[in-house]
CSV table of N, CA and C in Angstrom, one decimal:
chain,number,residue,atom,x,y,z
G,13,UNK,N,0.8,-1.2,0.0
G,13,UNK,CA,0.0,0.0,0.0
G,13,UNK,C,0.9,1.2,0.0
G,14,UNK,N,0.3,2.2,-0.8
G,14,UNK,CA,1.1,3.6,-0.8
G,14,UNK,C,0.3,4.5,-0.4
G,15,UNK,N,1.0,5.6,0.0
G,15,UNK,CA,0.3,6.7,0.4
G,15,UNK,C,0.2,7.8,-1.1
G,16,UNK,N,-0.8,8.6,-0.2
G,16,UNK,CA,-1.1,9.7,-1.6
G,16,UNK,C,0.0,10.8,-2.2
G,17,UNK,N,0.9,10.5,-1.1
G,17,UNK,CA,2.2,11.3,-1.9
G,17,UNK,C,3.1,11.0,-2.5
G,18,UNK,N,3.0,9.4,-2.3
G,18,UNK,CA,3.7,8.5,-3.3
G,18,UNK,C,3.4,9.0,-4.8
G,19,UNK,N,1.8,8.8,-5.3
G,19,UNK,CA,1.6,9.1,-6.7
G,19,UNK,C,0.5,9.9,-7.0
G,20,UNK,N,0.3,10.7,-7.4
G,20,UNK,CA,-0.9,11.9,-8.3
G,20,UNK,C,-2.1,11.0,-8.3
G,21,UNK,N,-2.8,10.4,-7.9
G,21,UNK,CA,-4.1,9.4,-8.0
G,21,UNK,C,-4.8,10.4,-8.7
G,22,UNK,N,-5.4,11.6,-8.7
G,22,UNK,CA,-6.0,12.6,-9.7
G,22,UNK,C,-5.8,12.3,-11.3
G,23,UNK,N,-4.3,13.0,-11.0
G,23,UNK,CA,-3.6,12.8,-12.8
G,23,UNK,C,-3.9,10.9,-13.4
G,24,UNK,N,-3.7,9.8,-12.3
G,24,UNK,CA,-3.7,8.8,-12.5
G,24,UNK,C,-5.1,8.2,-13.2
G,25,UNK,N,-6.3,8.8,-12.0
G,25,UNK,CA,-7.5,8.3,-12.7
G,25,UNK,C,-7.9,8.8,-14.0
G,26,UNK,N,-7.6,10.4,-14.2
G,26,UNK,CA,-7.7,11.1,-15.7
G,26,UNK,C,-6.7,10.3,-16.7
G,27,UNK,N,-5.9,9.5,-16.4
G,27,UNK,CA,-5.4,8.9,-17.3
G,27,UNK,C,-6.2,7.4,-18.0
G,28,UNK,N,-6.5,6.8,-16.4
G,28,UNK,CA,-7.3,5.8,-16.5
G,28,UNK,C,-8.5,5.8,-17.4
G,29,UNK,N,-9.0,6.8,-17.2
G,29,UNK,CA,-10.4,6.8,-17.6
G,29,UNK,C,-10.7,7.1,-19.0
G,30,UNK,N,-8.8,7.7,-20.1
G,30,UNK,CA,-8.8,7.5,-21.3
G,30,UNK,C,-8.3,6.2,-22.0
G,31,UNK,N,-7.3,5.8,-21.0
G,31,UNK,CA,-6.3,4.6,-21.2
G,31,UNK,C,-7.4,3.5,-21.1
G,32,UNK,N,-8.2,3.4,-20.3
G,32,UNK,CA,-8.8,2.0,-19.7
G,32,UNK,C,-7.5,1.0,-19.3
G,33,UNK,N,-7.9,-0.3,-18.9
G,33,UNK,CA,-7.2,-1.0,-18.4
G,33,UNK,C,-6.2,-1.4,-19.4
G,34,UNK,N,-6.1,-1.7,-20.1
G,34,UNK,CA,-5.1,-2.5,-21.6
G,34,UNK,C,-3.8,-1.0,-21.2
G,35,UNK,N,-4.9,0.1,-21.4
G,35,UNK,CA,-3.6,1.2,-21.5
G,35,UNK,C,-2.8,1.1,-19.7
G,36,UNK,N,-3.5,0.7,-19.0
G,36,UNK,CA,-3.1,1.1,-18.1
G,36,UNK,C,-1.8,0.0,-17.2
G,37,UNK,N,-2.0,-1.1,-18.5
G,37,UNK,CA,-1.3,-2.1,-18.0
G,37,UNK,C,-0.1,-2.0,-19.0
G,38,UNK,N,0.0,-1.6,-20.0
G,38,UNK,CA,0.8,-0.9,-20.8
G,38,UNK,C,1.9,0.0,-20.2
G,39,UNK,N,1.1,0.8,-19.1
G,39,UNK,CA,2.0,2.3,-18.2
G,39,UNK,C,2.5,1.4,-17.2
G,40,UNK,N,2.1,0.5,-16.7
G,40,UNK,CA,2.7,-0.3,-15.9
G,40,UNK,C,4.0,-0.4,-16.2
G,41,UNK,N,3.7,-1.8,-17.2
G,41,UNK,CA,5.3,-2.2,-17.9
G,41,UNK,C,6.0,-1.7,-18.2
G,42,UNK,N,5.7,-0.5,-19.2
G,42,UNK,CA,6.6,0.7,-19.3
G,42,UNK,C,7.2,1.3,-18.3
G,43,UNK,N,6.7,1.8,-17.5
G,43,UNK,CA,7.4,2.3,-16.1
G,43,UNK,C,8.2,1.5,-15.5
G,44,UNK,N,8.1,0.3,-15.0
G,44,UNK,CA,9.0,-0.7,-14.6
G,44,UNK,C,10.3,-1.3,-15.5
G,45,UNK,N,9.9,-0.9,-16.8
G,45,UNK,CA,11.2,-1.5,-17.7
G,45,UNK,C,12.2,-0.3,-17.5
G,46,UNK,N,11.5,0.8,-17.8
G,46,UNK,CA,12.1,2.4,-17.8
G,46,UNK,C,12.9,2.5,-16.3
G,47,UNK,N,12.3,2.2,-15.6
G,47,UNK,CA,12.8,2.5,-14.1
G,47,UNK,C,14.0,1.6,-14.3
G,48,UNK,N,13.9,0.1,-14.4
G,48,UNK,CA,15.4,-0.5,-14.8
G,48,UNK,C,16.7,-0.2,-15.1
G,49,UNK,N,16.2,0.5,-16.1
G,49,UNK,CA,17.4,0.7,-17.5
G,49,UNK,C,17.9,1.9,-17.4
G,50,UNK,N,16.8,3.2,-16.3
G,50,UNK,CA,17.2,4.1,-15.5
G,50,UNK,C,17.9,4.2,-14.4
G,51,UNK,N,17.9,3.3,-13.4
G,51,UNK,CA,18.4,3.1,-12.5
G,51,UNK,C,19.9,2.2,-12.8
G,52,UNK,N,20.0,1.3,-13.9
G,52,UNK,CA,21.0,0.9,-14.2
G,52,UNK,C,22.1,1.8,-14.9
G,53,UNK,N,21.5,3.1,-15.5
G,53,UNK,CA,22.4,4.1,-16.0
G,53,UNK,C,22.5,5.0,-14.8
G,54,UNK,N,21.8,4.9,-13.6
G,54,UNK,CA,22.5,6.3,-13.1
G,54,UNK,C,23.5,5.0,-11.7
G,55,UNK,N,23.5,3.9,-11.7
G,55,UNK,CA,24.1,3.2,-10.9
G,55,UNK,C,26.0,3.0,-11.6
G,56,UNK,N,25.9,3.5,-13.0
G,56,UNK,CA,27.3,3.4,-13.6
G,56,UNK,C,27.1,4.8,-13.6
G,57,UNK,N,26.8,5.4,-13.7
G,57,UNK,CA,27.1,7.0,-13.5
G,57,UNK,C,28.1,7.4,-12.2
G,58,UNK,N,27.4,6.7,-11.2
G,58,UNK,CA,27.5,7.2,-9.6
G,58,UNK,C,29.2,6.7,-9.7
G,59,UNK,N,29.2,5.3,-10.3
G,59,UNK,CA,30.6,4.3,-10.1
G,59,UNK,C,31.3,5.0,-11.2
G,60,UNK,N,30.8,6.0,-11.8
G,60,UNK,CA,32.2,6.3,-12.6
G,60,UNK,C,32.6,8.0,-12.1
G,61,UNK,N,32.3,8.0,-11.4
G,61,UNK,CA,32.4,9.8,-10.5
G,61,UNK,C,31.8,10.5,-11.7
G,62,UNK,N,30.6,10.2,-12.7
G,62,UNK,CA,30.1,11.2,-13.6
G,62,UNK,C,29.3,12.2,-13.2
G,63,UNK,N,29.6,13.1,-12.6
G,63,UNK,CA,28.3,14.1,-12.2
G,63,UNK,C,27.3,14.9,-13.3
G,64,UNK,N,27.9,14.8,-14.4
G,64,UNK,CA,26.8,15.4,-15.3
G,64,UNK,C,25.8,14.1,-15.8
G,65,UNK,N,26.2,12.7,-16.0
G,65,UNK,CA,25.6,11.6,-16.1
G,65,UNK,C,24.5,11.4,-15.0
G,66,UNK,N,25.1,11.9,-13.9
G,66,UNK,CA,24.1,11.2,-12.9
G,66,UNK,C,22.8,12.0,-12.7
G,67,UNK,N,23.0,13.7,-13.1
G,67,UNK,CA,22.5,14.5,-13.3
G,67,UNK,C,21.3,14.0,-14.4
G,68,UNK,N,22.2,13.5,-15.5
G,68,UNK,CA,21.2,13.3,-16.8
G,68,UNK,C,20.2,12.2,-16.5
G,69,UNK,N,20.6,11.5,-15.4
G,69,UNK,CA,19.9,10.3,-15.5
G,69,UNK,C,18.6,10.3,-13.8
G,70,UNK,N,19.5,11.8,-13.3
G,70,UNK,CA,18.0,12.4,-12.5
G,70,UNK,C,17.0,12.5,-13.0
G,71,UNK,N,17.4,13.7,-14.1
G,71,UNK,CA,16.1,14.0,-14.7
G,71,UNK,C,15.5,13.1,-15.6
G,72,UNK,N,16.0,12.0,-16.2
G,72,UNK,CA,15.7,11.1,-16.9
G,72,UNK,C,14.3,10.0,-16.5
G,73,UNK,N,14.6,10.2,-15.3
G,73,UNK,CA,14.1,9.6,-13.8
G,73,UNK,C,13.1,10.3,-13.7
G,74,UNK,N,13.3,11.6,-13.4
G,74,UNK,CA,12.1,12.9,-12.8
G,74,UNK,C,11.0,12.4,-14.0
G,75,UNK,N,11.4,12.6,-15.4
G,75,UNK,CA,10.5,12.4,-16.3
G,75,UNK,C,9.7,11.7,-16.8
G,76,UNK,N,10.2,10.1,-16.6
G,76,UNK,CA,9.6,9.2,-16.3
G,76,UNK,C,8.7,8.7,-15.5
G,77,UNK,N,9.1,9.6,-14.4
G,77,UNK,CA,8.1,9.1,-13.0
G,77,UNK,C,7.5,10.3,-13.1
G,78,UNK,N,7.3,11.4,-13.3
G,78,UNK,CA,6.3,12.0,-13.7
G,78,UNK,C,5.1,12.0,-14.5
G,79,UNK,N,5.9,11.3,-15.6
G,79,UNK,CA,4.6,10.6,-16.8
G,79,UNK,C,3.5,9.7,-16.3
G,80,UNK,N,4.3,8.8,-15.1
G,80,UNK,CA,3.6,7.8,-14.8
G,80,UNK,C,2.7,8.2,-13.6
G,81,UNK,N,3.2,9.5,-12.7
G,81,UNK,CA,2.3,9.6,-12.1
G,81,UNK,C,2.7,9.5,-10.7
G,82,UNK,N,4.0,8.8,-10.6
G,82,UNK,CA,4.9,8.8,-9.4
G,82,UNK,C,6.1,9.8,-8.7
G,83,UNK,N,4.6,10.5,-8.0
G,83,UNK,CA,5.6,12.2,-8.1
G,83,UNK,C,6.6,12.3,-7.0
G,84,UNK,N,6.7,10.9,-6.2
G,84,UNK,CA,8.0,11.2,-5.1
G,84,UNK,C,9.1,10.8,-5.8
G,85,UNK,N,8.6,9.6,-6.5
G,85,UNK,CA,9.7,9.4,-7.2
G,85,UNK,C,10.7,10.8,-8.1
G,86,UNK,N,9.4,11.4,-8.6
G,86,UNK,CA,10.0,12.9,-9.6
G,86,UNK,C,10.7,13.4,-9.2
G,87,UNK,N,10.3,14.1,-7.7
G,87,UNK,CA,10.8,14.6,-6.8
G,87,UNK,C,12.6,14.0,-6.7
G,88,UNK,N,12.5,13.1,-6.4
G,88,UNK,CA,13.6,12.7,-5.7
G,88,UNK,C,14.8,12.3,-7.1
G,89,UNK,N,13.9,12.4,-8.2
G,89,UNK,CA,15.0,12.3,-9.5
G,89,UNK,C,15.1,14.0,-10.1
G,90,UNK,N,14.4,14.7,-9.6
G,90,UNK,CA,14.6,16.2,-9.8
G,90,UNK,C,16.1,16.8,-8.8
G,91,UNK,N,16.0,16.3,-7.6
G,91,UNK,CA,17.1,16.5,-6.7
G,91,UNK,C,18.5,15.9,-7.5
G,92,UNK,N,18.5,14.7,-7.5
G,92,UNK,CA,19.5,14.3,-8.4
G,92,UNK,C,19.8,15.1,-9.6
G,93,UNK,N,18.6,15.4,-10.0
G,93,UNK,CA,19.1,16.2,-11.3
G,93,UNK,C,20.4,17.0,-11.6
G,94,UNK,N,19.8,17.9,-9.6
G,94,UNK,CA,20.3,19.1,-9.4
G,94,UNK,C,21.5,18.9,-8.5
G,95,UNK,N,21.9,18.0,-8.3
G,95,UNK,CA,22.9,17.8,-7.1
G,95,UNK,C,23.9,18.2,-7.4
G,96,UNK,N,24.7,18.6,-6.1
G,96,UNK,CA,26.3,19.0,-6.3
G,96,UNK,C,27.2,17.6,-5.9
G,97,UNK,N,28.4,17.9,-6.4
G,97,UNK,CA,29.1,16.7,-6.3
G,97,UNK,C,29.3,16.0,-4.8
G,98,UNK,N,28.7,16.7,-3.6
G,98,UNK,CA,28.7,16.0,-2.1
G,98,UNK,C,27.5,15.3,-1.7
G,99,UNK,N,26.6,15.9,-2.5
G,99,UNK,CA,25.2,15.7,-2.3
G,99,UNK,C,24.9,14.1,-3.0
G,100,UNK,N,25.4,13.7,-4.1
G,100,UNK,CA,25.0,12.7,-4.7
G,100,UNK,C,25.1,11.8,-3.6
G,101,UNK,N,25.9,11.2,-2.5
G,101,UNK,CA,25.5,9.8,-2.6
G,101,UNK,C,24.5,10.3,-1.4
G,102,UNK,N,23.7,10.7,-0.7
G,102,UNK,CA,22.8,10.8,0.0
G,102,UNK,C,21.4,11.0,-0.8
G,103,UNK,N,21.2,11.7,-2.1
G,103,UNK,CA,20.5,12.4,-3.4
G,103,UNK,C,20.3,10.8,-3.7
G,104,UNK,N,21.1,9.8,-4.2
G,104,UNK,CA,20.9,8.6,-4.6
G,104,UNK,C,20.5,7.7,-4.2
G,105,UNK,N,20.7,7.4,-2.7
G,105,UNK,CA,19.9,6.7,-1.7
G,105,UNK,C,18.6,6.9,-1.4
G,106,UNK,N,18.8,8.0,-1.7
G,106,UNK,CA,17.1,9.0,-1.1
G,106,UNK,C,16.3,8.4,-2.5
G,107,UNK,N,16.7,8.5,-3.6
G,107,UNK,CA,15.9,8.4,-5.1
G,107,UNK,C,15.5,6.7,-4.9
G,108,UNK,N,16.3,5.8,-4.4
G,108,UNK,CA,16.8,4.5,-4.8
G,108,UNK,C,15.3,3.9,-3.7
G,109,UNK,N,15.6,4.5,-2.4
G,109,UNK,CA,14.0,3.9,-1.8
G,109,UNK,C,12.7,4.4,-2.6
G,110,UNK,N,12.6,5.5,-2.9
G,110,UNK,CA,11.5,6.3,-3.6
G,110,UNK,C,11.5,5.1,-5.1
G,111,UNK,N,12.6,4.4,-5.6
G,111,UNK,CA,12.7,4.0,-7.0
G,111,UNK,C,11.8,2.8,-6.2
G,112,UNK,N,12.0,1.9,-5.1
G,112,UNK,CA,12.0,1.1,-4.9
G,112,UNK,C,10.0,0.8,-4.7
G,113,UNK,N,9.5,1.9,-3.5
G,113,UNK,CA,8.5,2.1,-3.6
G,113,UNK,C,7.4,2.4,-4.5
G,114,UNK,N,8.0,2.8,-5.5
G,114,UNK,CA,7.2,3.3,-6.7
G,114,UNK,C,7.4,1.9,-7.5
G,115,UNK,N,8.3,1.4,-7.7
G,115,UNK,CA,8.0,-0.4,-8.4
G,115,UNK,C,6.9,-0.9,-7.7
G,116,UNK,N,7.1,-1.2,-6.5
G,116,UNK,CA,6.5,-1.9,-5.7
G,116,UNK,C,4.8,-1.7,-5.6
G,117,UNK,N,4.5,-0.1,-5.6
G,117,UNK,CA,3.0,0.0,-5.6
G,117,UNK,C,2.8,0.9,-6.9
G,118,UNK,N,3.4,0.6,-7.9
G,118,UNK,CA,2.6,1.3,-9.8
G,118,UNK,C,1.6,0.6,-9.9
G,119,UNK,N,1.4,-0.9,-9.7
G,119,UNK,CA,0.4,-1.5,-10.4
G,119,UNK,C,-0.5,-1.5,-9.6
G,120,UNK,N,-0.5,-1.4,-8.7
G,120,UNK,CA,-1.6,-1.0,-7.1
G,120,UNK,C,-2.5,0.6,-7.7
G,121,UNK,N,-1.2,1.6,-8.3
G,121,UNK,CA,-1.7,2.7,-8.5
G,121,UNK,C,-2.8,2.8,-9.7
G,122,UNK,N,-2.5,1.9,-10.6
G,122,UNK,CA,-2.7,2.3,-11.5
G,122,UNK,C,-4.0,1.2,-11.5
G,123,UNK,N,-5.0,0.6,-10.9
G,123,UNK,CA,-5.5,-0.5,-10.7
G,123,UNK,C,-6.6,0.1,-10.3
C-alpha cells in the first residue's frame, strides 16, 4: 500500500479513464522496464564519478516518474538532477527507496 504522496491518484484516474485498463497495463510495464534501465544508467554513472551523467539520469528519472504519475519518485530524480558533487550519494539513496517504492506500488496505482 502507498500513500497519496507516493503518486498523483488525480492525474492517475484522468489517465485511467482514457487509457482504460489494456492502457493502463501498458504504463505499468513501461514504467517498470524504464525505471530498470534508468536506475542501471545512473548506478554506472554514480561508479564512474560522472556528475553530469548522474544529473542526466536524475532528470531522466524525474520524467519518467512523472509521466507515470509517481511524483515522489520525480521529486527525488529532480534533486538528483540538481545535485552538487557531495550531495550525490545521500540524493541517490534517497531516489533509490522512492525507486523502490514506486515499483512496488505502480500497479496498485494504476488498478
Amino acid at each position: 500500500m502507498t500513500d497519496d504522496a507516493t503518486f498523483d491518484r488525480v492525474m492517475i484516474a484522468e489517465l485511467l479513464a482514457v487509457l482504460g485498463d489494456a492502457g493502463a497495463d501498458r504504463v505499468v510495464a513501461a514504467f517498470l522496464v524504464s525505471l530498470a534501465t534508468r536506475r542501471s544508467d545512473l548506478d554506472a554513472a554514480v561508479e564512474r564519478h560522472d556528475l553530469e551523467a548522474v544529473r542526466r539520469a536524475g532528470h531522466a528519472i524525474k520524467g519518467m516518474a512523472a509521466s507515470a504519475g509517481a511524483v515522489a519518485l520525480a521529486k527525488a530524480g529532480e534533486r538528483v538532477q540538481h545535485a552538487e558533487p557531495g550531495d550525490v550519494p545521500e540524493l541517490v539513496a534517497l531516489l533509490e527507496v522512492q525507486a523502490d517504492i514506486a515499483a512496488a506500488g505502480i500497479a496498485d496505482a494504476w488498478s
